[in-house]
Coordinates of C-alpha atoms in Angstrom, one line a residue:
X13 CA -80.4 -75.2 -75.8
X14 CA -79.8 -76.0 -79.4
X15 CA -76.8 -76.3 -82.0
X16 CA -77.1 -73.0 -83.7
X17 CA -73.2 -72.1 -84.5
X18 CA -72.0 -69.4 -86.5
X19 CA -68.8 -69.0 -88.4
X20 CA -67.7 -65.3 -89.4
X21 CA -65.4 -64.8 -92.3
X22 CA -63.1 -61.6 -91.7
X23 CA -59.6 -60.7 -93.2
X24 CA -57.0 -59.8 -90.9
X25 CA -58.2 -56.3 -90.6
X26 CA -61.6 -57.3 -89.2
X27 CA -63.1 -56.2 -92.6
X28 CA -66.1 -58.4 -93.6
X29 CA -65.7 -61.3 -96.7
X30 CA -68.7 -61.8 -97.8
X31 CA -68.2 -62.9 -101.3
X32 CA -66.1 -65.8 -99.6
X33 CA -68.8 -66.5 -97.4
X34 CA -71.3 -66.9 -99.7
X35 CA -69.2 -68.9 -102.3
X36 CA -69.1 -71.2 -99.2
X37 CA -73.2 -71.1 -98.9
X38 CA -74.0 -71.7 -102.6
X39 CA -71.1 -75.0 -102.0
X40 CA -72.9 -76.6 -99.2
X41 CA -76.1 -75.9 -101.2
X42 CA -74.5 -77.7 -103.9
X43 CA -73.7 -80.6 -101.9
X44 CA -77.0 -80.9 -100.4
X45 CA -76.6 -78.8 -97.4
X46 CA -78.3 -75.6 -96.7
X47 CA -76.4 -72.7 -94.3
X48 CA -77.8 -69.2 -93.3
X49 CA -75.6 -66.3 -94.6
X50 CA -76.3 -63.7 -91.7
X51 CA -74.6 -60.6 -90.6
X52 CA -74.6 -56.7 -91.7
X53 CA -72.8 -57.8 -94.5
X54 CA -73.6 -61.5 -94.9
X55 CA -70.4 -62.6 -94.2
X56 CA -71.9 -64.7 -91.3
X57 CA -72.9 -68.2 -92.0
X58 CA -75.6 -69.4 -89.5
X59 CA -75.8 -73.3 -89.1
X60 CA -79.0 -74.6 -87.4
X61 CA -79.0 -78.2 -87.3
X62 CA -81.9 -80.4 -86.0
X63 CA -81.3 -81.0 -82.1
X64 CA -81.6 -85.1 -83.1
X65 CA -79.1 -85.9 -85.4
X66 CA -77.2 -88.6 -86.2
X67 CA -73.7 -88.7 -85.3
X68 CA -73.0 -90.1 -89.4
X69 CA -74.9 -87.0 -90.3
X70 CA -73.3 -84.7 -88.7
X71 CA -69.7 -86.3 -89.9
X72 CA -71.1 -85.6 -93.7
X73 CA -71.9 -82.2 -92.5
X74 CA -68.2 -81.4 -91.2
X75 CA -66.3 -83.3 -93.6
X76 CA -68.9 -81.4 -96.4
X77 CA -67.8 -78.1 -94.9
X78 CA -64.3 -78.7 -94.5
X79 CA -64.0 -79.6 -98.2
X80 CA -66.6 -76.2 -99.4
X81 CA -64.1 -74.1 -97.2
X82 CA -60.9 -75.1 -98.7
X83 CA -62.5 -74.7 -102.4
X84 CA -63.4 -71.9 -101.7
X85 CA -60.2 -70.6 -99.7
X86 CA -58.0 -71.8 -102.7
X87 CA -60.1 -70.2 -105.2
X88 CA -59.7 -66.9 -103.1
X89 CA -56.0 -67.1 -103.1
X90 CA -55.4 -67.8 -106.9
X91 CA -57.8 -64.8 -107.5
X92 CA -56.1 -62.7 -105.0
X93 CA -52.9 -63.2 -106.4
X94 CA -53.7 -62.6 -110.2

């Protein structure tokens, strides 16, 4: 039992992003969150939280994630289409 997820960043082709990934790691670090980049290629992003947590806690964490994702997802696409 536990709340270990993962979350794999792939483009359509299966191939592994893991600059992406880790631009997402060093934003949750940034925001005071710390997230497991995992995987043959580190494009894997482990998340182990405490098995007591608050449910306030755990909003911070998703809504924190949410935001570091879509930084990160529109920094991707203005670099992918320069």
């Amino acid at each position: 039992r536990g709340l270990m997820q993962a979350l794999e960043f792939a483009d359509s082709d299966l191939k592994p992003l893991t600059e992406m990934a880790l631009r997402i790691v060093d934003e949750m670090r940034n925001r005071g969150f710390i997230l497991l980049p995992s995987g043959p290629w580190s494009h894997v992003i482990s998340i182990a939280p405490p098995l007591i947590i608050h449910h306030t806690c755990l909003e911070a964490f998703i809504e924190a994630l949410d935001e570091s994702i879509q930084v990160c997802c529109h920094a991707w696409s203005a670099a992918e289409k320069k």
